[in-house]
PDB file of C-alpha atoms in Angstrom:
ATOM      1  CA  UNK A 113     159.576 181.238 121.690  1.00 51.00           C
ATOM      2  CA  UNK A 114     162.252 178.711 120.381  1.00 60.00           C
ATOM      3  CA  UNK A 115     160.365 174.931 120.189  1.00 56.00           C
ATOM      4  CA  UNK A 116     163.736 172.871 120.932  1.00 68.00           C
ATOM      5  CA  UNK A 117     163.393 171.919 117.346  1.00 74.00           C
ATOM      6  CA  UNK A 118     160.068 169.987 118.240  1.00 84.00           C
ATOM      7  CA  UNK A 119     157.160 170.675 115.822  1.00 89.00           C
ATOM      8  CA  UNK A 120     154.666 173.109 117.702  1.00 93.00           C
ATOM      9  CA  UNK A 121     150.775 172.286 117.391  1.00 95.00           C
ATOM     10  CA  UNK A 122     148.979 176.106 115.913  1.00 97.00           C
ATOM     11  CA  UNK A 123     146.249 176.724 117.929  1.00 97.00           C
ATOM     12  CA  UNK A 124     143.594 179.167 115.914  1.00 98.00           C
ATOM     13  CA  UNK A 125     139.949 180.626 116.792  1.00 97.00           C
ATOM     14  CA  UNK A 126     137.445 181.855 113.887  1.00 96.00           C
ATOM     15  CA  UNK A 127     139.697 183.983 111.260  1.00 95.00           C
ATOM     16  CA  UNK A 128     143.020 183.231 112.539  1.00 96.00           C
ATOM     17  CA  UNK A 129     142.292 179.424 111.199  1.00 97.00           C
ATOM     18  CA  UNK A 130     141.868 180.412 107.741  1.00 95.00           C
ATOM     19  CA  UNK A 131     144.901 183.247 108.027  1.00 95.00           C
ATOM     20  CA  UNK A 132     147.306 180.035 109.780  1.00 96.00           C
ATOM     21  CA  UNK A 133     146.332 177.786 106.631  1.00 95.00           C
ATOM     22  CA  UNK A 134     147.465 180.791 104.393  1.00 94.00           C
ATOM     23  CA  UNK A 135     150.691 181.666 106.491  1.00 94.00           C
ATOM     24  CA  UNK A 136     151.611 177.442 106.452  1.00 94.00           C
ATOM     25  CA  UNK A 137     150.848 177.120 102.941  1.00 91.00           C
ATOM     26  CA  UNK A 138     153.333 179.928 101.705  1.00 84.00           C
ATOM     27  CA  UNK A 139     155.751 178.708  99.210  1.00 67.00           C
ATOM     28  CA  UNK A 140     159.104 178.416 100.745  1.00 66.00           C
ATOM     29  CA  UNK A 141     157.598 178.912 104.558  1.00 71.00           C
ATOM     30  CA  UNK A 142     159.707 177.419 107.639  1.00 85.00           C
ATOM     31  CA  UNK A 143     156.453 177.485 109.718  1.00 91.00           C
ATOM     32  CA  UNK A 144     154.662 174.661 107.784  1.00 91.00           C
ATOM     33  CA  UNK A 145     158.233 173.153 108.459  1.00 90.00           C
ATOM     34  CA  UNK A 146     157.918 173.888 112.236  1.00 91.00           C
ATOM     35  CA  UNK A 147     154.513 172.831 112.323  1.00 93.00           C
ATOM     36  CA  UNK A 148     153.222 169.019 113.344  1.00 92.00           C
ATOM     37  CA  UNK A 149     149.347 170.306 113.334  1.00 95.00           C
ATOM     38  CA  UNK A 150     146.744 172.822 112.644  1.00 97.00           C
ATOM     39  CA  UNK A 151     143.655 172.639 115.087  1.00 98.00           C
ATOM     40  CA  UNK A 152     141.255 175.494 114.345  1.00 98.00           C
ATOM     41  CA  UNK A 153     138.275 176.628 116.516  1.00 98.00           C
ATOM     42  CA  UNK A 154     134.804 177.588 114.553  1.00 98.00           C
ATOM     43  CA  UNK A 155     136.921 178.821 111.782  1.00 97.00           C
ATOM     44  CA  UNK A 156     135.165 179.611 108.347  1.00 96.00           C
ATOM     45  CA  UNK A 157     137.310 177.866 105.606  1.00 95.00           C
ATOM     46  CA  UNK A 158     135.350 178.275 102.768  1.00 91.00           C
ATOM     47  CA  UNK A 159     134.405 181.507 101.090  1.00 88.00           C
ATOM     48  CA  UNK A 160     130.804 182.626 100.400  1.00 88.00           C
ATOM     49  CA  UNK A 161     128.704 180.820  97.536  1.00 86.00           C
ATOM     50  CA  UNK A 162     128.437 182.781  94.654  1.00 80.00           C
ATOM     51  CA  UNK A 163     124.560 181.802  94.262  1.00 78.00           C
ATOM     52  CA  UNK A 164     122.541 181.838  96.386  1.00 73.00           C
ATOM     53  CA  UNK A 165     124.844 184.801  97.250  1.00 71.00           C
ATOM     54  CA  UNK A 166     126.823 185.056 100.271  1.00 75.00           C
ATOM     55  CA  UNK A 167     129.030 188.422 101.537  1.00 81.00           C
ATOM     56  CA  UNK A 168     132.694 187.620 101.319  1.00 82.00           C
ATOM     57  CA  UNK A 169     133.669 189.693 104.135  1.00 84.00           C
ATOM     58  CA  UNK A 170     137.039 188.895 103.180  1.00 87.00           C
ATOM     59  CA  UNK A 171     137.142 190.956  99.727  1.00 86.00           C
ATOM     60  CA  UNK A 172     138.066 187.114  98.392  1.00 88.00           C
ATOM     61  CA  UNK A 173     141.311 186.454 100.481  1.00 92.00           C
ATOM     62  CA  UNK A 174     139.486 183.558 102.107  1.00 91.00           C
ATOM     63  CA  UNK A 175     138.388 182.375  98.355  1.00 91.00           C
ATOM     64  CA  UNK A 176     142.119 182.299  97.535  1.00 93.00           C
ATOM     65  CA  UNK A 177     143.332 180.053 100.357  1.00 94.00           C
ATOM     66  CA  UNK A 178     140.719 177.691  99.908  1.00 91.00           C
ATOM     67  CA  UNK A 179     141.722 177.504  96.230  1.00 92.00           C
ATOM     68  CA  UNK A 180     145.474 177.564  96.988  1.00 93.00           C
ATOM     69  CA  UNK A 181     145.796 175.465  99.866  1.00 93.00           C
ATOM     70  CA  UNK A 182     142.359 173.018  99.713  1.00 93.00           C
ATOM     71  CA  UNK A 183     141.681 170.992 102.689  1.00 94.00           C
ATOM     72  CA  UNK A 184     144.741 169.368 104.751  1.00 94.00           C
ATOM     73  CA  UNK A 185     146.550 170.500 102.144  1.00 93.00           C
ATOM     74  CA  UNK A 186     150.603 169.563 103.267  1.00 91.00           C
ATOM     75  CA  UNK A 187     150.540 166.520 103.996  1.00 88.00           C
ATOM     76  CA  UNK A 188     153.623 167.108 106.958  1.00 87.00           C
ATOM     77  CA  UNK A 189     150.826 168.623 109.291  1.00 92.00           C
ATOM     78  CA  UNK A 190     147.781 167.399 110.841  1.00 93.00           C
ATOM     79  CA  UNK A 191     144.720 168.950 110.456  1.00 96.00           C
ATOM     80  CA  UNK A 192     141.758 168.840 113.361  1.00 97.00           C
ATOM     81  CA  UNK A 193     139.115 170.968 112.590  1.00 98.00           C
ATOM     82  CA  UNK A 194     136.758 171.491 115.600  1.00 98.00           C
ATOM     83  CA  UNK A 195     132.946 172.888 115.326  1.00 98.00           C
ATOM     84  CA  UNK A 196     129.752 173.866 117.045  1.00 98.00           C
ATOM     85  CA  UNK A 197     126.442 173.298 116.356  1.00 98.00           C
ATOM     86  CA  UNK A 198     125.052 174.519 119.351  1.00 97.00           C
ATOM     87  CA  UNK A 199     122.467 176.868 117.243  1.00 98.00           C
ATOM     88  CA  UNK A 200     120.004 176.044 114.101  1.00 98.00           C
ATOM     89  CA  UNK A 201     119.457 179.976 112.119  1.00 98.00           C
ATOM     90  CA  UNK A 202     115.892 180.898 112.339  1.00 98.00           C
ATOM     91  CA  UNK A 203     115.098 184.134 110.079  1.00 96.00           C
ATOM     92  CA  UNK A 204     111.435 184.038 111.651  1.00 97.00           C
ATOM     93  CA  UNK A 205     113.414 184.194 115.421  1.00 97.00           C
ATOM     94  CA  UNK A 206     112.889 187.449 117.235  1.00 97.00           C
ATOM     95  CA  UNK A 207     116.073 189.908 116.746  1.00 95.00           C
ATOM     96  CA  UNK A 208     118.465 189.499 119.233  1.00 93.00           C
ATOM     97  CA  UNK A 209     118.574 185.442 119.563  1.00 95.00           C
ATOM     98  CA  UNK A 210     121.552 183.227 118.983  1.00 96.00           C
ATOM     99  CA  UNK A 211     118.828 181.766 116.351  1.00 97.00           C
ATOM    100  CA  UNK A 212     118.516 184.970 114.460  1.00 97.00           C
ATOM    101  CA  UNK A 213     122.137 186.170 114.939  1.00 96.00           C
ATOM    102  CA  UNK A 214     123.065 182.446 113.392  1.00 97.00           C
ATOM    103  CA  UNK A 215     120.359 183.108 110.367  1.00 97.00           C
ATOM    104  CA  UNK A 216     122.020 186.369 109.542  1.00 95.00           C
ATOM    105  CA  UNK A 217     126.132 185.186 109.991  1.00 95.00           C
ATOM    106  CA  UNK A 218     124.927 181.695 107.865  1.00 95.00           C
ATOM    107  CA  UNK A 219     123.663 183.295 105.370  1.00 93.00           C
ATOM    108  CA  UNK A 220     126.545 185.469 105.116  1.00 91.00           C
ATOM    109  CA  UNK A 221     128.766 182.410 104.983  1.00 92.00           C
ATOM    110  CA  UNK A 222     126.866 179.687 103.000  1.00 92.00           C
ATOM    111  CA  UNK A 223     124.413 181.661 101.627  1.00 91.00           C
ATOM    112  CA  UNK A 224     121.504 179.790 103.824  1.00 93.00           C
ATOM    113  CA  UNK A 225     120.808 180.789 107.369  1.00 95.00           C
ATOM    114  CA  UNK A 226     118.844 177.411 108.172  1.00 97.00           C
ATOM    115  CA  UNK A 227     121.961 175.535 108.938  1.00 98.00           C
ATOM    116  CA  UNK A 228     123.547 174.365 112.119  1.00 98.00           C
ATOM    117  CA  UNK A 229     126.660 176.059 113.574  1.00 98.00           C
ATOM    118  CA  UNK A 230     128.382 178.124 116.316  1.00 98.00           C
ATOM    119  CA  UNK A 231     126.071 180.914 116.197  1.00 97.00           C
ATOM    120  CA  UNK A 232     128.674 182.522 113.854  1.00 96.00           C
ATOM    121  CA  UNK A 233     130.346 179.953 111.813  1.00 97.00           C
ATOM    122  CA  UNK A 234     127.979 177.280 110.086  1.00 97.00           C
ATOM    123  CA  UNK A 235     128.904 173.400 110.672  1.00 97.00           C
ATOM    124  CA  UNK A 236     129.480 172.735 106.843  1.00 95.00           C
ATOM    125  CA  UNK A 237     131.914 175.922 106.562  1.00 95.00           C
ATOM    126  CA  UNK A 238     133.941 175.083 109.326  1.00 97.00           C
ATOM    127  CA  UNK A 239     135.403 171.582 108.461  1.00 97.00           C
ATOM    128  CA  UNK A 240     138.320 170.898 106.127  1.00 97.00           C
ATOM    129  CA  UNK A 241     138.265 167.763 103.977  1.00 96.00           C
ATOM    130  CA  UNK A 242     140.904 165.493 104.707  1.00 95.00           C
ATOM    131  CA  UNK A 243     141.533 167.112 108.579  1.00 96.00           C
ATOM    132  CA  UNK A 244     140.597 165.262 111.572  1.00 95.00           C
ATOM    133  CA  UNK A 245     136.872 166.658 112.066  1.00 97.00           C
ATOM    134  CA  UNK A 246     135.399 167.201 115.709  1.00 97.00           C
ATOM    135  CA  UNK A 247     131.769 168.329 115.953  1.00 98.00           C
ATOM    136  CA  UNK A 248     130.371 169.624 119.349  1.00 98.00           C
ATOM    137  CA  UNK A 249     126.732 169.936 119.415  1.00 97.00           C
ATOM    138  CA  UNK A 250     126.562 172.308 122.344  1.00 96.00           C
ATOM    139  CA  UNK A 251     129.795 174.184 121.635  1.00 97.00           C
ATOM    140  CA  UNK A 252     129.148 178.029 120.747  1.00 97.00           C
ATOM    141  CA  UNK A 253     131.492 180.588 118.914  1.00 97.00           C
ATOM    142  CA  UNK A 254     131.846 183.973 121.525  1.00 92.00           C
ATOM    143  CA  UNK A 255     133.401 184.045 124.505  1.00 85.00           C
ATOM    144  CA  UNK A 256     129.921 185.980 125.532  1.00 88.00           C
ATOM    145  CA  UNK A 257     129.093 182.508 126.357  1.00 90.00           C
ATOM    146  CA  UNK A 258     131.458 181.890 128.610  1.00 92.00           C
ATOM    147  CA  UNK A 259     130.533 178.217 129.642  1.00 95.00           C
ATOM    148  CA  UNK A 260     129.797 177.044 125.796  1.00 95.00           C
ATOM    149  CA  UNK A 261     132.252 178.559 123.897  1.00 95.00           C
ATOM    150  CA  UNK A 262     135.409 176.646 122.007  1.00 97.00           C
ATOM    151  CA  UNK A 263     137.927 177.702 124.754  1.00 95.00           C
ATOM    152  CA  UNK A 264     135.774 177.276 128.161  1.00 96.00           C
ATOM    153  CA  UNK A 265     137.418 174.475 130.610  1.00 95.00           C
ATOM    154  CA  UNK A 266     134.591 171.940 129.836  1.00 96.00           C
ATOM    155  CA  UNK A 267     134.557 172.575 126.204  1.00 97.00           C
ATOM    156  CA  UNK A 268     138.035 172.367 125.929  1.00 97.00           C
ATOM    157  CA  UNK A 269     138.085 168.547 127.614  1.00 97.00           C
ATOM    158  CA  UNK A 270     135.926 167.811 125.081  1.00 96.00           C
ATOM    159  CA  UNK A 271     138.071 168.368 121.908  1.00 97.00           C
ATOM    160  CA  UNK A 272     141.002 168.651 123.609  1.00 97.00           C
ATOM    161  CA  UNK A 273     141.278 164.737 123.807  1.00 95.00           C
ATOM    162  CA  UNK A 274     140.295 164.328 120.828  1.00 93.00           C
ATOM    163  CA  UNK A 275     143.125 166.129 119.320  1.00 94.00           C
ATOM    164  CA  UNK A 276     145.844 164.023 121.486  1.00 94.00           C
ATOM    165  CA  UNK A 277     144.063 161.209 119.796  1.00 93.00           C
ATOM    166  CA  UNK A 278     144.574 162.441 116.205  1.00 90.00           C
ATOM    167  CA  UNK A 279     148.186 163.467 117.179  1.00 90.00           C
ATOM    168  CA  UNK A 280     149.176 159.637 118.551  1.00 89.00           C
ATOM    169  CA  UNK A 281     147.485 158.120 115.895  1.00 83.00           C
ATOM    170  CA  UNK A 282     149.461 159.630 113.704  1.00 78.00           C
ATOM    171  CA  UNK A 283     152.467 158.658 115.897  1.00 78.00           C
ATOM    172  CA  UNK A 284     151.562 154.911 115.987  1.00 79.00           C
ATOM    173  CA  UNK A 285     151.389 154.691 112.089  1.00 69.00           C
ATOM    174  CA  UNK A 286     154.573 155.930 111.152  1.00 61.00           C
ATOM    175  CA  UNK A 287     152.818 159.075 109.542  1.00 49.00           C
ATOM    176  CA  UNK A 288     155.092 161.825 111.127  1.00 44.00           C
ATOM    177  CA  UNK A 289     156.430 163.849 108.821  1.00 44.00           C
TER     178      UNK A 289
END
C-alpha cells in the first residue's frame, strides 16, 4: 500500500529482521528511502561463531549482512531491536523443555547454549549496536506461547511504547532524516 509519502516503520519477527536489514541496505534501494525505522522481534543478527562452532543455518547469508550492513547501519532509519530472555539453555534439562530447546537453538547461534534468550534466539544475538535496544525478561519467541510471545497484546504494550519513545525522541532532536 502507498504511505502518502510518509516514511513507514518495518515491522519484522525472527528471520525476516535480518532479511529487512539486507533488503534496506541494498545499494541504490528506495525502501531504506521509504523507511523511518526498523523494529525487529527476537531476530538473530549475527551469524554463528566460528569457534566454539556454531551451525550457520543460513549457508553464510546472515554472515554477509552483518558484514555489509553492521549495526544501525543508515543512519536515515531508526533501529529498535526488541528481545526475550524469558529462558536460560540448560543441556542437563530433560528433552522437551523451553530450557533444553534454548540449549540446543543457543548453541546453534552463539556457539554456547548457557545463555539467556527467547527460547530460540539468544539475548546477545538479537541486539544491534547502535539500535534502540529493548530487553523483555519474560518475553518468549513462538507463538506456541501465546501469552509470552513478541506479538501477544500484553507483550506488545510492553515494547510497543517503547518504540513510540525512540521514534519522538528522534523527532524532538532534529534527527529525522
Amino acid at each position: 500500500a502507498a504511505s502518502g509519502g510518509e516514511r513507514v516503520l518495518l515491522l519484522a519477527h525472527s528471520a525476516g529482521g535480518w532479511l529487512a536489514r539486507a533488503a534496506l541496505g541494498r545499494s541504490g534501494g528506495s525502501l531504506a528511502e521509504r523507511t523511518r525505522a526498523l523494529v525487529t522481534l527476537g531476530s538473530p543478527h549475527r551469524a554463528p561463531p566460528l569457534e566454539p562452532p556454531g551451525d550457520d543455518q543460513t549457508r553464510g547469508a546472515l554472515s554477509f549482512v552483518d558484514n555489509s550492513f553492521p549495526g544501525a547501519f543508515l543512519k536515515n532509519v531508526e533501529y529498535v531491536t526488541v528481545a526475550g530472555a524469558a529462558v536460560v539453555g540448560d543441556g542437563e534439562a530433560e528433552r522437551g523443555t523451553p530450557e533444553k530447546e534454548g540449549w540446543i537453538s543457543y548453541r546453534r547461534l552463539v556457539g554456547r547454549g548457557d545463555v539467556p534468550g527467547d527460547g530460540i534466539v539468544p539475548l546477545e544475538n538479537a541486539h544491534l549496536e547502535g539500535a534502540t535496544q529493548v530487553t523483555l525478561p519474560a518475553a518468549r519467541h513462538s507463538i506456541g506461547t501465546p501469552d509470552e510471545w513478541y506479538g501477544a497484546e500484553g507483550v506488545i504494550d510492553t515494547w510497543l511504547p517503547q518504540v513510540t519513545l525512540s521514534l519522538a525522541r528522534q523527532a524532538v532532536v532534529g534527527t529525522i532524516r
